[in-house]
Amino acid sequence: LDGRTALDRSRATGYRAAAYGENIAGRQQSDDEVLEAWINSPSHNEILNVAKFEDFALGVAGEGSMTRWVLMMGTQQ
């Protein structure tokens, strides 16, 4: 919410992305529901299926209805 992009956040960790993508979820109640939602969303599923992505990071925070998932995928330069 601070205006930084997924690329900005990945660079701040030292990751030098040549390609990257980000999926975010927040209304689901379980990991299975999140994956199903991402698979059934054309834009999210496209990121899941980028063949050149070699790395990923998954962050999960909160509990119950306040759980949030962030999946970053990429390939370094």
PDB file of C-alpha atoms in Angstrom, residues 8-15:
ATOM      1  CA  ASP A   8      10.324  -2.711  -6.344  1.00  0.00           C
ATOM      2  CA  ARG A   9       9.735  -5.122  -3.450  1.00  0.00           C
ATOM      3  CA  SER A  10      11.719  -7.935  -5.050  1.00  0.00           C
ATOM      4  CA  ARG A  11      14.644  -5.609  -5.816  1.00  0.00           C
ATOM      5  CA  ALA A  12      14.625  -4.400  -2.204  1.00  0.00           C
ATOM      6  CA  THR A  13      15.475  -7.974  -1.159  1.00  0.00           C
ATOM      7  CA  GLY A  14      18.414  -8.110  -3.578  1.00  0.00           C
ATOM      8  CA  TYR A  15      16.582 -10.201  -6.164  1.00  0.00           C
TER       9      TYR A  15
END
